Short mmCIF file of C-alpha atoms and ligand atoms in Angstrom, two decimals:
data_model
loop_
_atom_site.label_atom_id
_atom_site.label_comp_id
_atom_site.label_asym_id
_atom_site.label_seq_id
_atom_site.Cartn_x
_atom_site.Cartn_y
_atom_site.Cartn_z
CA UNK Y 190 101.55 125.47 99.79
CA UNK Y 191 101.55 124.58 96.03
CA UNK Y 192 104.69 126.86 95.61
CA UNK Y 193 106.88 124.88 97.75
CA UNK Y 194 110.07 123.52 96.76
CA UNK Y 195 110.34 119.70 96.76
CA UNK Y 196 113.97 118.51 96.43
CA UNK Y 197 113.91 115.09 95.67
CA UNK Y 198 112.33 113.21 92.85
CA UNK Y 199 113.56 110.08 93.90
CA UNK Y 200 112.00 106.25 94.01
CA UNK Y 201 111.47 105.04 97.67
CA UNK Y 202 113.70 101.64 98.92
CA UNK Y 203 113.13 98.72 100.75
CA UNK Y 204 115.39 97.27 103.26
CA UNK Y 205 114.95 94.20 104.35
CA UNK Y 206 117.81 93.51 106.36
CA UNK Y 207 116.18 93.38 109.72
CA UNK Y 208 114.15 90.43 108.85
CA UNK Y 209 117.09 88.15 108.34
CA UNK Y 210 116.77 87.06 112.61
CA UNK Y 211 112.95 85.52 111.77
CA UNK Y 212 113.32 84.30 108.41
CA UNK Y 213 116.04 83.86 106.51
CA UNK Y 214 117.35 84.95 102.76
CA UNK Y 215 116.68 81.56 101.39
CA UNK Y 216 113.59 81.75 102.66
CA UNK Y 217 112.38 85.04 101.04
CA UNK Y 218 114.19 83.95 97.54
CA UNK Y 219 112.37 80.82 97.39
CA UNK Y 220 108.91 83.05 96.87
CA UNK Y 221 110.74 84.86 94.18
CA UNK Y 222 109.15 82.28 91.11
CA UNK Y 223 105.67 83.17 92.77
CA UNK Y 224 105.99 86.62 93.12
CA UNK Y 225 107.20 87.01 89.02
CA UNK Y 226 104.33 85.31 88.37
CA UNK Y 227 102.07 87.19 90.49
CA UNK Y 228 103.72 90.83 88.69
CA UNK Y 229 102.77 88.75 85.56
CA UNK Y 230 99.24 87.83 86.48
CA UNK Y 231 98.71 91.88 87.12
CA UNK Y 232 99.88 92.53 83.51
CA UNK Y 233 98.67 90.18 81.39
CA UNK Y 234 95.54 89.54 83.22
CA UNK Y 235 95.27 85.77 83.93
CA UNK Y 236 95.21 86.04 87.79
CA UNK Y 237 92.06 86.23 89.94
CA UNK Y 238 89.92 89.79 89.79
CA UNK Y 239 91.59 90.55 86.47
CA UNK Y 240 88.25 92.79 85.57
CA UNK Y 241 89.60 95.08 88.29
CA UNK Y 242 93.36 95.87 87.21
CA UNK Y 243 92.96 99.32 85.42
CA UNK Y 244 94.63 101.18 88.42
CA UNK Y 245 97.87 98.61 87.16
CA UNK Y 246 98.73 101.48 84.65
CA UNK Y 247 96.46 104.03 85.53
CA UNK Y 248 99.10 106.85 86.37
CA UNK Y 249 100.55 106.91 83.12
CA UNK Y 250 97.09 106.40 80.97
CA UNK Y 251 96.37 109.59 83.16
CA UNK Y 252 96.89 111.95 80.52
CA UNK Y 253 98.04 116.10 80.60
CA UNK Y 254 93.98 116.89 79.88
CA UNK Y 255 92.39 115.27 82.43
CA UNK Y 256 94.99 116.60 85.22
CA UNK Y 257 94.39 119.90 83.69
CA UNK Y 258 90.61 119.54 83.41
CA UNK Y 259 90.99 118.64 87.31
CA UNK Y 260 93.12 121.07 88.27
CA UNK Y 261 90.62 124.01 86.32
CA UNK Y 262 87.68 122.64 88.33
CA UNK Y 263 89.50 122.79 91.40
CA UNK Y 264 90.59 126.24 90.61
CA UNK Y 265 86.91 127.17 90.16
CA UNK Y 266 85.78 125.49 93.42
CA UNK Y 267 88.57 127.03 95.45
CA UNK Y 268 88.15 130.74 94.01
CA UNK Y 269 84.02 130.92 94.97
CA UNK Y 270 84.14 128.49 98.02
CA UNK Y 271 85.77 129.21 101.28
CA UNK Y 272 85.49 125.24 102.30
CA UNK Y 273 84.76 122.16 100.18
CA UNK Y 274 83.50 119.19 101.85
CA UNK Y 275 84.56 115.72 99.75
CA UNK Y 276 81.46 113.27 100.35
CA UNK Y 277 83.39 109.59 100.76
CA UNK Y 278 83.94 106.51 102.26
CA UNK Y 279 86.31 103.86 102.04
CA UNK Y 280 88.26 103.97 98.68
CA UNK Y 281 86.40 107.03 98.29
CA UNK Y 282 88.20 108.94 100.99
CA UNK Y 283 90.61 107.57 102.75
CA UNK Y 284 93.56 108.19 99.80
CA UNK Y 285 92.59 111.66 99.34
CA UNK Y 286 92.41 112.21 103.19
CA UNK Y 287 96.19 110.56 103.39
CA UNK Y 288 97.91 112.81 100.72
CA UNK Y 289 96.45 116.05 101.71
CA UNK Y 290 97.28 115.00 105.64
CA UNK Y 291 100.87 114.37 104.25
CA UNK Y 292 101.53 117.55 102.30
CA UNK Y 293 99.46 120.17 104.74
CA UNK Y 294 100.77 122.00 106.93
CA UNK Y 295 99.90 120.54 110.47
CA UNK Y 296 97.85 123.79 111.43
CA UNK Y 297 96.45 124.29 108.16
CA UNK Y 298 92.91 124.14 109.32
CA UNK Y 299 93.40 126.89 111.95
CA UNK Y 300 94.78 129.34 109.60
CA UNK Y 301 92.76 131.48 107.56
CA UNK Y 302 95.57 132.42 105.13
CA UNK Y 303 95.55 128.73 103.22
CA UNK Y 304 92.58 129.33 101.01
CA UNK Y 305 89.93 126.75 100.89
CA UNK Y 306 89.77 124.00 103.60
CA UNK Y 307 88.92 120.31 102.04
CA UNK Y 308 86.57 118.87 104.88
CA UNK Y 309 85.48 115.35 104.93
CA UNK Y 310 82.02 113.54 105.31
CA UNK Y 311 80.05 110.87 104.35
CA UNK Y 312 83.10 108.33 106.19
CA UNK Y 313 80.72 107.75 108.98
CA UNK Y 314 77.07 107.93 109.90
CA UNK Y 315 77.99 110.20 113.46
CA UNK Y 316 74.66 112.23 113.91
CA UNK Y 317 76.56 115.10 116.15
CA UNK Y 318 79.71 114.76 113.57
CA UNK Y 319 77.18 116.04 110.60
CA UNK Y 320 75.25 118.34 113.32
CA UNK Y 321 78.72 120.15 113.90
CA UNK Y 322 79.43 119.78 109.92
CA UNK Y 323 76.40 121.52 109.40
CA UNK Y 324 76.92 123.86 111.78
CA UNK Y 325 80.12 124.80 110.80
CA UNK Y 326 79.16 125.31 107.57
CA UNK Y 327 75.95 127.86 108.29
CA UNK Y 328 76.83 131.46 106.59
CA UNK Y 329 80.31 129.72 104.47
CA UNK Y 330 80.55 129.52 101.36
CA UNK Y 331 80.84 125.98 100.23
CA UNK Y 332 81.25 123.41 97.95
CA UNK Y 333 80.70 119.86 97.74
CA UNK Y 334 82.84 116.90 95.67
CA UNK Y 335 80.70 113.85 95.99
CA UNK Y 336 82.76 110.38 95.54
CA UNK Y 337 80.75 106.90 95.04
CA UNK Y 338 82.09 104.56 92.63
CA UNK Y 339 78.80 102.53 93.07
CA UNK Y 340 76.57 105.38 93.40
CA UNK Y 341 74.73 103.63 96.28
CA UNK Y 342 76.62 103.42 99.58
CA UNK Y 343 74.60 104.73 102.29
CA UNK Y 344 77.50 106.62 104.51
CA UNK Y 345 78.08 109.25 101.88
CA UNK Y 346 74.32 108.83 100.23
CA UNK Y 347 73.20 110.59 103.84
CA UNK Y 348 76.14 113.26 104.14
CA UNK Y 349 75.12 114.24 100.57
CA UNK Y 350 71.18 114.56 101.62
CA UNK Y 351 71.95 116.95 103.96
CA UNK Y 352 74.29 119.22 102.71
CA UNK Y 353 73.18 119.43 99.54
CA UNK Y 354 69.86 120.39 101.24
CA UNK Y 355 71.36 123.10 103.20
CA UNK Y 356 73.64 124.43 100.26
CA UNK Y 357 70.08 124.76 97.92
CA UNK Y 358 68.71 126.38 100.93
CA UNK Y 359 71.77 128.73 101.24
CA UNK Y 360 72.11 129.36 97.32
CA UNK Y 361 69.13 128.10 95.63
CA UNK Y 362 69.04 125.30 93.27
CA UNK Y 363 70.59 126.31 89.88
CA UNK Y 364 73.40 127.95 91.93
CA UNK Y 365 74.14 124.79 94.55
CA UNK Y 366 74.45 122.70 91.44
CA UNK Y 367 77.63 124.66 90.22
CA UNK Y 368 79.51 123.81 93.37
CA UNK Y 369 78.54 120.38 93.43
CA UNK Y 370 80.79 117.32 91.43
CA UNK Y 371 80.09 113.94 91.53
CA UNK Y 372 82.85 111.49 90.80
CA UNK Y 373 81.00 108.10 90.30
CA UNK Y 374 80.28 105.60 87.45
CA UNK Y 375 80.04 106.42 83.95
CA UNK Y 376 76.32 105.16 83.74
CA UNK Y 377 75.15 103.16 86.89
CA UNK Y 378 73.88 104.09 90.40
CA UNK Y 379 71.84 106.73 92.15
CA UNK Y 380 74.31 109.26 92.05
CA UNK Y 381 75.30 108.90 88.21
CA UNK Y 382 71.59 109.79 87.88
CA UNK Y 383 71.00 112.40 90.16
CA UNK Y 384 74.21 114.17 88.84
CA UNK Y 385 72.85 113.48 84.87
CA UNK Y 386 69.11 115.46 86.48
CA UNK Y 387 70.76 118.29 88.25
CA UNK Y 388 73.25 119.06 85.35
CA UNK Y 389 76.78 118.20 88.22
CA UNK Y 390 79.75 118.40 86.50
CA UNK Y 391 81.05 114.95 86.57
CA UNK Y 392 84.12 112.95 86.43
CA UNK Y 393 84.37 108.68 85.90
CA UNK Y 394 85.80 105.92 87.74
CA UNK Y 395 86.54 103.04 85.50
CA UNK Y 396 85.01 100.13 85.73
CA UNK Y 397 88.32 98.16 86.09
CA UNK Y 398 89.42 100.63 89.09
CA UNK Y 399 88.36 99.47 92.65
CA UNK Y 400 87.50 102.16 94.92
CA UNK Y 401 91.08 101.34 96.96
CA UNK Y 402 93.03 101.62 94.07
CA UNK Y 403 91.45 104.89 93.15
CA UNK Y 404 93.16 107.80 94.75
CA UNK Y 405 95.21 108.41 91.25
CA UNK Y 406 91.78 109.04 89.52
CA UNK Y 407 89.48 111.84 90.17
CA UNK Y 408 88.18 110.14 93.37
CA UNK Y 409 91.61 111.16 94.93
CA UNK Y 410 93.11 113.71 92.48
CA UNK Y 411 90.45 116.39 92.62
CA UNK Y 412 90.36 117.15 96.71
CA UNK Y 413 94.10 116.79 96.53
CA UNK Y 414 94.22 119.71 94.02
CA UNK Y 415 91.60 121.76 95.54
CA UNK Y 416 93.54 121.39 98.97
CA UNK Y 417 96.48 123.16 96.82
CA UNK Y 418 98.36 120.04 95.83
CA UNK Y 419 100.69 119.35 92.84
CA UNK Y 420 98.60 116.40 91.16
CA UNK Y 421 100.95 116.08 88.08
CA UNK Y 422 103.79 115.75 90.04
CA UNK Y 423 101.76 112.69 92.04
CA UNK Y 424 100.83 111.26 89.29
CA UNK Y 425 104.44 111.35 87.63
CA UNK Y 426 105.95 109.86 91.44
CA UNK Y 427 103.20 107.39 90.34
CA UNK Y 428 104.28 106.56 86.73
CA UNK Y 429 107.83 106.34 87.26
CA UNK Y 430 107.12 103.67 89.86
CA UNK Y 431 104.79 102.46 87.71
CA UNK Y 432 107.43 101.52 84.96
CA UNK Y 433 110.29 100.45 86.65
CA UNK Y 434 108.20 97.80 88.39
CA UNK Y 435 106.52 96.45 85.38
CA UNK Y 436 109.95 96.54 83.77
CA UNK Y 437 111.54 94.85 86.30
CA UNK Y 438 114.37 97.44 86.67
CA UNK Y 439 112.99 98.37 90.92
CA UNK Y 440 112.22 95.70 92.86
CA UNK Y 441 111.15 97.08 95.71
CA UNK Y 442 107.00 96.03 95.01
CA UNK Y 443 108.78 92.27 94.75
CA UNK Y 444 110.86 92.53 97.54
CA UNK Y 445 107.97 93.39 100.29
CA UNK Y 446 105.23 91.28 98.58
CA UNK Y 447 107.69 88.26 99.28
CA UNK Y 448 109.40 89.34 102.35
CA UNK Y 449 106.23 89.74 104.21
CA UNK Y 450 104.81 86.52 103.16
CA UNK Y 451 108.01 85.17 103.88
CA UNK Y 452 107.01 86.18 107.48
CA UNK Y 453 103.49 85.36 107.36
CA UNK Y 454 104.23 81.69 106.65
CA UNK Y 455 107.03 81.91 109.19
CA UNK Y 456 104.20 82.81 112.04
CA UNK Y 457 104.25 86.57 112.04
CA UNK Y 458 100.23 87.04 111.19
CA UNK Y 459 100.40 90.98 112.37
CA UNK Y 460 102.18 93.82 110.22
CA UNK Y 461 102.30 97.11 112.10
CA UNK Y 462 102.84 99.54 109.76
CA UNK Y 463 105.22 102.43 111.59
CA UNK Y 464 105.60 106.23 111.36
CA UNK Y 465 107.82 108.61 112.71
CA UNK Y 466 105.99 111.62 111.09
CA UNK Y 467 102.49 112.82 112.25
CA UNK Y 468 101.49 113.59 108.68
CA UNK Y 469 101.68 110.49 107.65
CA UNK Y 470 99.15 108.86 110.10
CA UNK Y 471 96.38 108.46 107.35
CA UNK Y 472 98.62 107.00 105.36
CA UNK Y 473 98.19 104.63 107.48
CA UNK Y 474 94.53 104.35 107.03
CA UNK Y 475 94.70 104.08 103.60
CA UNK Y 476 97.31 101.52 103.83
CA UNK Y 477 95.13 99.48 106.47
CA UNK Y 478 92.37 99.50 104.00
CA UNK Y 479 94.62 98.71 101.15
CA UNK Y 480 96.04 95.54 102.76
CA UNK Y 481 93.19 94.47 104.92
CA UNK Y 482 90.42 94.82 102.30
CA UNK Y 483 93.00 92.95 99.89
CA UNK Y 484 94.10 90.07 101.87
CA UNK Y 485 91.64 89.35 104.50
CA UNK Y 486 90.13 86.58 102.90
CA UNK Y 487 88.85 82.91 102.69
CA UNK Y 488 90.29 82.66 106.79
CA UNK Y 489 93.68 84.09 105.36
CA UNK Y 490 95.97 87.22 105.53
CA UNK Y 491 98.12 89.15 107.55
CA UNK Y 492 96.23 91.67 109.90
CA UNK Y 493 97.47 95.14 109.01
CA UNK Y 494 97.48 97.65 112.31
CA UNK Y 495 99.75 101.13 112.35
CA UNK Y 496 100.90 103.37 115.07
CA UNK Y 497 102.23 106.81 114.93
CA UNK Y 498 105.28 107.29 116.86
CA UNK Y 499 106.86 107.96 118.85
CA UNK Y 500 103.44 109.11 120.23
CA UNK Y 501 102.59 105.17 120.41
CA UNK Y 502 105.28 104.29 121.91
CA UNK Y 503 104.03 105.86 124.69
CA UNK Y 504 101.18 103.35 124.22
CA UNK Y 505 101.58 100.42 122.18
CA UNK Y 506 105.33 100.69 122.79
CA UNK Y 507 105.29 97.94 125.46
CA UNK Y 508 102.87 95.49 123.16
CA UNK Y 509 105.06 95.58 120.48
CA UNK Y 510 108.70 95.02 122.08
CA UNK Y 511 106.83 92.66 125.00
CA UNK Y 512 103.22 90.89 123.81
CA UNK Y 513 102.87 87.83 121.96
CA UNK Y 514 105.86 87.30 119.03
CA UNK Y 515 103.23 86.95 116.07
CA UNK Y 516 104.17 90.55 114.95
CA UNK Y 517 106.31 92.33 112.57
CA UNK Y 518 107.13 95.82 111.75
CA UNK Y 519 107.34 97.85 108.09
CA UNK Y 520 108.79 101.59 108.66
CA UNK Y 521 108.19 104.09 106.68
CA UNK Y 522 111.58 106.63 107.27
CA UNK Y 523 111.12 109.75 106.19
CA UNK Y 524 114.50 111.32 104.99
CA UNK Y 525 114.46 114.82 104.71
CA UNK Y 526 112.10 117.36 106.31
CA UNK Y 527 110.78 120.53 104.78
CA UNK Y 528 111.93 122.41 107.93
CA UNK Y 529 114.64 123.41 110.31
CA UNK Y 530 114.00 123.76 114.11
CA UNK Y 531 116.65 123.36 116.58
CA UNK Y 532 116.63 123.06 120.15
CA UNK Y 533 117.92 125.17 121.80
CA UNK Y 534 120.68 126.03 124.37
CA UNK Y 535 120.04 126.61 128.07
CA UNK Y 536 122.15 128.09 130.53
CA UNK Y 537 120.20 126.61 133.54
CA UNK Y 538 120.10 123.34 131.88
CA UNK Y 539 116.98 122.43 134.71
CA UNK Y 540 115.29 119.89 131.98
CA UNK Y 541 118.48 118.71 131.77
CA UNK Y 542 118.43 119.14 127.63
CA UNK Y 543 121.60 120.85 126.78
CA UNK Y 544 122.99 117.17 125.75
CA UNK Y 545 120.73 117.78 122.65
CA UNK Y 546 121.21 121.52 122.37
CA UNK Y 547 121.76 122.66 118.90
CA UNK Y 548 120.49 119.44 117.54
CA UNK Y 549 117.67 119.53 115.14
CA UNK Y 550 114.65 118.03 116.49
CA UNK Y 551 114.49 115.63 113.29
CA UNK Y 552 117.72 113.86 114.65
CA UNK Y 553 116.50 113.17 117.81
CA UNK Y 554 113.17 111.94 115.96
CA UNK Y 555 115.66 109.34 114.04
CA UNK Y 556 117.85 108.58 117.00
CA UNK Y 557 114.09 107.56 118.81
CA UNK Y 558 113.60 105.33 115.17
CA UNK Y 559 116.56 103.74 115.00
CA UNK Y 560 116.54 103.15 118.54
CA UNK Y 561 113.48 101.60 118.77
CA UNK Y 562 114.23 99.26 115.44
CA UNK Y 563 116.91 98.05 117.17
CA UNK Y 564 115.13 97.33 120.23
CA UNK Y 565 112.20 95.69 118.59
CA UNK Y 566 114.76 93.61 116.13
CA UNK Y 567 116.13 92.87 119.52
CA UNK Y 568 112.58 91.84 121.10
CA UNK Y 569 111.94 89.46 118.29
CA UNK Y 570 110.43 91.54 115.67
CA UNK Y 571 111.35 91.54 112.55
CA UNK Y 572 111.37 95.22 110.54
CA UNK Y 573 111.07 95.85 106.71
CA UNK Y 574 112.79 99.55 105.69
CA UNK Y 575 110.93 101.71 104.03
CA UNK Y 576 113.09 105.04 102.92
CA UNK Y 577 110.94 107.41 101.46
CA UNK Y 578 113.53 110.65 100.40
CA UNK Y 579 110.48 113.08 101.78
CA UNK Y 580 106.93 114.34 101.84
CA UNK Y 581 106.11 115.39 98.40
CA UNK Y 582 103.71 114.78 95.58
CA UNK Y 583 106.31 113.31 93.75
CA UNK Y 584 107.64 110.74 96.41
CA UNK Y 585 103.83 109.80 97.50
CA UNK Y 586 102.87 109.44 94.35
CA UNK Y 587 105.86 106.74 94.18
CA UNK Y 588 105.17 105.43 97.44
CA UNK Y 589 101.38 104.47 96.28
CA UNK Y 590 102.01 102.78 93.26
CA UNK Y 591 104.73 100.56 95.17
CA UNK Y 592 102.20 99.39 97.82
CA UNK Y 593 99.44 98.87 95.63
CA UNK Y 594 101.68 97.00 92.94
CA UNK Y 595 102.66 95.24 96.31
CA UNK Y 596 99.67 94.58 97.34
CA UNK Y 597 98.58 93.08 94.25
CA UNK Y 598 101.01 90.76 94.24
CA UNK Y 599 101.30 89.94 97.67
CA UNK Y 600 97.37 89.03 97.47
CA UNK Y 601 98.25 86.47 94.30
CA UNK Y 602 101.22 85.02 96.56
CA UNK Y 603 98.67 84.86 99.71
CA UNK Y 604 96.50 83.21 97.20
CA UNK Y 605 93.48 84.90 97.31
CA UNK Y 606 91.45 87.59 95.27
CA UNK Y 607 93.46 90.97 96.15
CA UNK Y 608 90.62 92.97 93.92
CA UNK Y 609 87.18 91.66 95.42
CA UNK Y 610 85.35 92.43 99.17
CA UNK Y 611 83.00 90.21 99.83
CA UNK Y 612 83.05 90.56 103.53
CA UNK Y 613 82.04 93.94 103.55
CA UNK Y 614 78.38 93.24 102.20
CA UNK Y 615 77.70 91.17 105.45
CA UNK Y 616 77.11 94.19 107.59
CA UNK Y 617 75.17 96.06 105.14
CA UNK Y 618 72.72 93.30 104.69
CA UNK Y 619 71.94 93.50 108.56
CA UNK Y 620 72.02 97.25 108.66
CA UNK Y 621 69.62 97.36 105.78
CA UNK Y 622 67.60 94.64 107.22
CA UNK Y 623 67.52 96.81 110.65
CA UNK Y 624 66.14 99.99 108.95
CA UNK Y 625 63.65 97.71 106.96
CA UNK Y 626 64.79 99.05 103.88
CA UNK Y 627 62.46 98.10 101.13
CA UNK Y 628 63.58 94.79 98.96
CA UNK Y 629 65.19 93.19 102.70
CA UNK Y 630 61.62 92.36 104.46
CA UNK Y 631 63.34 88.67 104.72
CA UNK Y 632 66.13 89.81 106.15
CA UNK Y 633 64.18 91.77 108.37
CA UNK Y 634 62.23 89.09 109.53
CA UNK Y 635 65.17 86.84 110.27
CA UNK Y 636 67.45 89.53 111.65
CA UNK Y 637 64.16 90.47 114.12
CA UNK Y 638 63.43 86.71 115.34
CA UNK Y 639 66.86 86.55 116.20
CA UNK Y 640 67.07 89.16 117.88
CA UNK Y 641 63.57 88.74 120.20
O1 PA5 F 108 87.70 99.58 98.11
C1 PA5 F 108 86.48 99.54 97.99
O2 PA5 F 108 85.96 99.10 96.97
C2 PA5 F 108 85.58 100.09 99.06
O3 PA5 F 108 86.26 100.48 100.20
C3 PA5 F 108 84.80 101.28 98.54
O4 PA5 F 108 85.71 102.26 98.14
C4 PA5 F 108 83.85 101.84 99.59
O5 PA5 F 108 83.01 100.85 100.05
C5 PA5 F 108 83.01 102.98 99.00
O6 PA5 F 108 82.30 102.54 97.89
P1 PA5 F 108 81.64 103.54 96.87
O7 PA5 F 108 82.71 104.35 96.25
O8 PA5 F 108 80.94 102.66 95.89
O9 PA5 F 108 80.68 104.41 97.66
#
């Protein structure tokens, strides 16, 4: 996989044509003073959550050595482990997840020929999900990468238990401990220490680097390389992005962050982020978690949702050209594919197909996009363009730093905190007050009263 041939190292572009029917130029351009001074607030550190802006140049502080250190420890896991499971929630997964879903082959985990298979855990608590882990994982030789920026978060904290359990019992102590890394603080948490007692090799998150910001540090670099992935070329995408927005010469970061609060404060409270690849649906999930964890604050920000089509079209299809108007659409296009299949010709013609005959399936796939663009454009909802030239490390890597230099500044337009999460302690407190976890017996009380 890592000795494909990428062809383009190319930016990504924003179009923003289609929104012109809901809002209108003016309209956008009159958030441009905002947005400059949001870009602003992300470099010289005056805006809200400034402690938390070290992913803002993060791909090109990423130096040759640390990529290289990566990429050796990968090398080592994938040479004496037939699967490695990265431990991870949130932050901690999802951006790994996305890139290795975009550059794997769809089929990759049924093949035996791709070497080492980069399973996830620890992003949910599903008791027959870790029993079929487990299971899976009797007899194979495995390795673990354990991500927790804060050391503490239950999710993973319980995936680890277990299989670090059953990899001592497989391999013994001293030898487990060679094919376990943590990726975690420099000094706090549970995990910094248990990885400082057992002798893990380690790598940092930075203090200044929030878990959904992270997937250009080891948290998302070192499953991307095991899975077989060109991480300098991501981080490059990354870094070129990262230069011409701070320098002003793309404007694509600008031009979303303003055109979709252009639409948020013209009613449209709902972006559906939109595929026309199936790789790309985690992408998705990182994105959701990107935006929503960003923005959803103080009884603000636009909900972010994303379908995969046109497999949703099939379901969400009649929502989104027919349900309420409060909606609009960013596409991400997908130029060039890394394969040719055409359809073929058929004398009987009985599916009635030949129309398309010696097309290749990716035009039909764009004549079903720009189809349904126009429609929904039609049905009252706006779409933002997003041309991404393909599916590489390079044009990911791109693609990242543009939505989270986006997001940043989006978040400062919105008006809120982009780099905090309060909201997600809520449910903890109750979960931890449910299990009567020491340090909570108030909680516990309150949460039981209620609950009589
Ligand atoms: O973006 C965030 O900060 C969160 O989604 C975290 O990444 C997530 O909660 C996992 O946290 P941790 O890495 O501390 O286990």
């Amino acid at each position: 996989m890592q000795g494909k041939t990428y062809i383009k190292m190319e930016k990504i572009q924003v179009n923003i044509k289609d929104v012109f029917g809901t809002v209108t130029p003016e309209a956008v351009e009159a958030l441009a003073p905002e947005a400059a001074k949001s870009l602003a607030k992300l470099t010289d550190h005056t805006g809200e959550g400034n402690d938390f802006l070290g992913w803002v140049d993060l791909a090109t502080r990423t130096g040759a050595d640390l990529l290289d250190d990566i990429n050796a420890t990968a090398a080592s896991l994938r040479d004496n482990c037939e699967v490695v499971v990265a431990i991870g929630i949130g932050g901690s997964y999802l951006g790994a997840k996305a890139v290795i879903e975009a550059l794997s082959d769809s089929f990759a985990a049924y093949r035996n020929d791709n070497g080492p298979k980069v399973l996830f855990a620890g992003q949910n608590i599903g008791e027959d999900y870790l029993y079929e882990l487990q299971d899976y994982l009797k007899n194979k030789k495995f390795g673990i990468i354990v991500i927790s920026k804060s050391g503490t978060t239950t999710e993973p904290a319980i995936a680890f238990r277990l299989l670090k359990d059953q990899l001592e019992k497989q391999l013994g102590r001293e030898e487990a401990n060679k094919r376990i890394v943590a990726i975690t603080d420099a000094k706090k948490g549970a995990l910094r220490s248990l990885a400082t007692t057992e002798g893990y090799k380690t790598y940092v998150i930075d203090d200044n680097v929030g878990g959904r910001f992270s997937v250009l540090s080891p948290v998302g670099l070192l499953p991307i390389a095991v899975a077989g992935f060109d991480i300098h070329a991501l981080v490059k995408g990354a870094a070129d992005m990262q230069k011409a927005t701070l320098d002003g010469s793309d404007k694509a970061a600008l031009t979303y962050a303003m055109t979709r609060n252009a639409l948020y404060q013209a009613g449209k409270k709902i972006e559906i982020l939109v595929n026309y690849n199936p790789k790309l649906h985690f992408f998705g999930e990182w994105w959701k978690q990107l935006y929503g964890e960003s923005e959803g604050k103080d009884h603000k920000g636009i909900f972010p949702a994303a379908v995969d089509n046109s497999t949703d079209l099939h379901s969400m299809g009649q929502w989104i050209q027919d349900g309420e108007r409060t909606i609009f659409e960013t596409v991400i296009s997908v130029a060039a594919q890394q394969h040719t299949t055409v359809i073929p010709f058929e004398e009987a013609n009985l599916d009635g197909l030949n129309y398309i005959a010696g097309k290749r399936v990716d035009e039909v796939n764009k004549m079903a996009e720009l189809g349904t663009r126009i429609a929904h454009v039609d049905g009252g909802v706006p779409n933002i363009l997003i041309n991404l030239p393909e599916l590489s490390p390079y044009c990911l890597g791109s693609m990242i730093y543009f939505f989270e230099a986006a997001c940043g500044i989006s978040g400062y337009i919105l008006g809120v905190n982009p780099f905090n999460q309060p909201g997600v302690e809520a449910y903890k407190k109750n979960m931890f007050a449910l299990l009567e976890k020491p340090g909570y017996e108030k909680e516990t009380e309150a949460i039981k009263s209620r609950l009589a």
